[in-house]
Short mmCIF file of C-alpha atoms in Angstrom, two decimals:
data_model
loop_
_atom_site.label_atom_id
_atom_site.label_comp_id
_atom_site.label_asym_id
_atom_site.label_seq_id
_atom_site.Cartn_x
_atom_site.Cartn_y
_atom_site.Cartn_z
CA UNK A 28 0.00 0.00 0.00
CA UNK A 29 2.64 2.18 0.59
CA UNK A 30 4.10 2.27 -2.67
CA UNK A 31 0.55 2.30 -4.34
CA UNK A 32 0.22 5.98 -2.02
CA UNK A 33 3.31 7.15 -2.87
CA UNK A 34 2.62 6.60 -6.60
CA UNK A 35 -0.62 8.09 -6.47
CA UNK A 36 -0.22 11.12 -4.45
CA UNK A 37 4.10 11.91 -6.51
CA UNK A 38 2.17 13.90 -8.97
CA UNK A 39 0.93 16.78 -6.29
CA UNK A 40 4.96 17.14 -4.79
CA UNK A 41 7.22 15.36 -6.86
CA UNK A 42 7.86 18.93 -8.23
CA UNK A 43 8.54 20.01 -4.79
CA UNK A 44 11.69 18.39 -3.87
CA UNK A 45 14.90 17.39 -5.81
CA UNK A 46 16.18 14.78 -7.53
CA UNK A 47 19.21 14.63 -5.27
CA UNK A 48 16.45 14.82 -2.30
CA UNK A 49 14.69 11.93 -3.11
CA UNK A 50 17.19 9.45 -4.25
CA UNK A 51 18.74 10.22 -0.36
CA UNK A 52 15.06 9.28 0.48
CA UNK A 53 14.99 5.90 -1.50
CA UNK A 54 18.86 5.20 -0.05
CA UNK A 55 17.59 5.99 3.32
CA UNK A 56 14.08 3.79 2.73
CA UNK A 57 16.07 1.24 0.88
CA UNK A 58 18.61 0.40 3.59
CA UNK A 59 15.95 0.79 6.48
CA UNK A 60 13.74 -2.51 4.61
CA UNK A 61 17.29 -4.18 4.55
CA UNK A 62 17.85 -3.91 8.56
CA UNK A 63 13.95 -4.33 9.87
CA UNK A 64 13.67 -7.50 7.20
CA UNK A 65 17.56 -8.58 8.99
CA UNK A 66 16.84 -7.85 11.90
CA UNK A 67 13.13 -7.45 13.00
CA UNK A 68 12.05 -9.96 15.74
CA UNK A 69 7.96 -10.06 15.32
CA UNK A 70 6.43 -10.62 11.48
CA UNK A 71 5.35 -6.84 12.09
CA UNK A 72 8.95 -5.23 12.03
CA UNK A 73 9.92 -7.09 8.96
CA UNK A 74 6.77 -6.52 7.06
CA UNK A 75 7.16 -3.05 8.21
CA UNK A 76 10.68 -3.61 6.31
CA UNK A 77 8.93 -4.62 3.35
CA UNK A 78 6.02 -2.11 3.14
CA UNK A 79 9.39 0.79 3.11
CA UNK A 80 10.94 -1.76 -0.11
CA UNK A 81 7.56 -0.93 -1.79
CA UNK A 82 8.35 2.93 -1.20
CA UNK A 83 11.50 2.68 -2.01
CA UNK A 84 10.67 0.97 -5.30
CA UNK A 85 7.56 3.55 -5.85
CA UNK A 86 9.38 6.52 -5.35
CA UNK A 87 12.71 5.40 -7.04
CA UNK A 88 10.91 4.21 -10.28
CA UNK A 89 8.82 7.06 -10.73
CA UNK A 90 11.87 9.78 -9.89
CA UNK A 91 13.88 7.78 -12.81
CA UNK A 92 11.24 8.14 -15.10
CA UNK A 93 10.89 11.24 -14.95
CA UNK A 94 14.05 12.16 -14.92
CA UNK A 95 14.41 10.15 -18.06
CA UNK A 96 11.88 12.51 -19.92
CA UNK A 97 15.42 15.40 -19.19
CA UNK A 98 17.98 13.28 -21.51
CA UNK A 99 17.89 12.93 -25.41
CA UNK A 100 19.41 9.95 -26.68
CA UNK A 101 22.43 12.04 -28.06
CA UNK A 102 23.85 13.21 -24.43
CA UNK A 103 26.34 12.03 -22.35
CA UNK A 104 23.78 10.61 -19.41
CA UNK A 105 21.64 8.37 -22.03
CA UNK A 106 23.92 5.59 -21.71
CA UNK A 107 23.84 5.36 -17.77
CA UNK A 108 20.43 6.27 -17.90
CA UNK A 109 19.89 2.86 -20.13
CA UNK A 110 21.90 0.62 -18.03
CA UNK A 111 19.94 1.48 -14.90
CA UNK A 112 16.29 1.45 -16.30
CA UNK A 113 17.77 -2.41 -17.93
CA UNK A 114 18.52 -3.35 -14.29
CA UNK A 115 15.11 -3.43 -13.42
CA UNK A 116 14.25 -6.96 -15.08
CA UNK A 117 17.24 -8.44 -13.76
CA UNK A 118 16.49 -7.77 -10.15
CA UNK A 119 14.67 -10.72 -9.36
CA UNK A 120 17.65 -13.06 -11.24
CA UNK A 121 20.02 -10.56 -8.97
CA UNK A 122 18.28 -10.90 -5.86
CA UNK A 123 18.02 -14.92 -5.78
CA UNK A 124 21.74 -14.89 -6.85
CA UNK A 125 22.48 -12.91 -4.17
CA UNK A 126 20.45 -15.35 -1.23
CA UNK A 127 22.31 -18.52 -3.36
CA UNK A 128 26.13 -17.47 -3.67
CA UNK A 129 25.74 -15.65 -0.01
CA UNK A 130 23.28 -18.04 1.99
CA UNK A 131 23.14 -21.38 0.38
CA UNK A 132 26.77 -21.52 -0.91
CA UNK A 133 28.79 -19.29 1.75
CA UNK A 134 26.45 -20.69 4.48
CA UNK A 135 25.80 -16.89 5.92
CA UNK A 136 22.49 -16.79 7.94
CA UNK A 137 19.94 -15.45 6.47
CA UNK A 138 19.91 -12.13 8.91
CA UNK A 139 23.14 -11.32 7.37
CA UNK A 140 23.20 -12.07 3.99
CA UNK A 141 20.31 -9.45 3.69
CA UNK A 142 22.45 -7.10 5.90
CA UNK A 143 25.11 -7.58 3.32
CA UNK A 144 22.68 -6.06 0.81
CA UNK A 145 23.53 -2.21 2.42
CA UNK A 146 25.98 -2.37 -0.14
CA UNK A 147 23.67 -2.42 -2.97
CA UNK A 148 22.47 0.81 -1.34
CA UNK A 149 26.00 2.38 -1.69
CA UNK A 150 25.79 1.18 -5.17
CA UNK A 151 22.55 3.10 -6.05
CA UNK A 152 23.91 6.14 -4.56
CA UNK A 153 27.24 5.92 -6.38
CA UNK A 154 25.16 5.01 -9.77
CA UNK A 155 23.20 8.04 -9.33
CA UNK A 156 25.47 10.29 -8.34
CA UNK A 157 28.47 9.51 -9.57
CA UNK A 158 27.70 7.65 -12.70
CA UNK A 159 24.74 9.64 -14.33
CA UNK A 160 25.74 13.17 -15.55
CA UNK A 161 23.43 16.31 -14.78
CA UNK A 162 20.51 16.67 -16.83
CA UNK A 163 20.70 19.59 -19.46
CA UNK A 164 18.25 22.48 -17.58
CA UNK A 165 14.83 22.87 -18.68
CA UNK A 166 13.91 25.01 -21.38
CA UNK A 167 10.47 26.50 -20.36
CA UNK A 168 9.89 28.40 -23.57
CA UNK A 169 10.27 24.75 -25.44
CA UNK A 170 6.99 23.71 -23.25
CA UNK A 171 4.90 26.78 -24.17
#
């Protein structure tokens, strides 16, 4: 439900805070579902941790679409911008890799091979920021 709100109601702020804002807000949502799944004790905490995965997804999905509509396929960003939206069908392949090669084959508990995946939320920070160049500005006399 939580990502179903957030989707709904992005439209009425989205334009309200930043980029740079909200990917710190899907970093911070995406590593707090990591640590309540981990580490939760009741069913509550860790489907508390999954109801902020379903933000996280919401809000980073719809802030990368958007910001795809700022690139033309001639720019320096397209490429990056390609690579990450392509990621999003391998995530499930990525995601039971990571539970085989870290649970079943290096014998990790479960607890901490999803605490191990905090560094997949350094990796979406770094992709973002690092990897994807600034958008060219917006030209408001091209949308009149």
């Amino acid at each position: 439900r939580s990502g179903l709100a957030l989707k709904a109601s992005s439209p009425y702020w989205f334009d309200r805070v930043s980029y740079r804002t909200r990917m710190f807000a899907c970093a911070a949502l995406m590593a707090g579902s990591f640590v309540l799944v981990a580490l939760g004790h009741t069913m509550g905490i860790q489907l508390l941790g999954v109801a902020l995965a379903s933000a996280q997804c919401s809000m980073g999905e719809a802030s990368m679409l958007s910001l795809s509509t700022r690139y033309s396929p001639h720019d320096g960003g397209a490429a990056e911008l390609t690579a990450w939206s392509s990621g999003t069908g391998f995530a499930g392949i990525f995601g039971y890799a990571w539970i085989v090669v870290f649970h079943l084959w290096g014998g990790l508990s479960q607890s901490l091979t999803t605490l191990l995946a905090l560094v997949i939320t350094a990796a979406y920070l770094c992709v973002f920021f690092l990897m994807l160049g600034a958008p060219p500005p917006v030209d408001n006399a091209e949308e009149e």
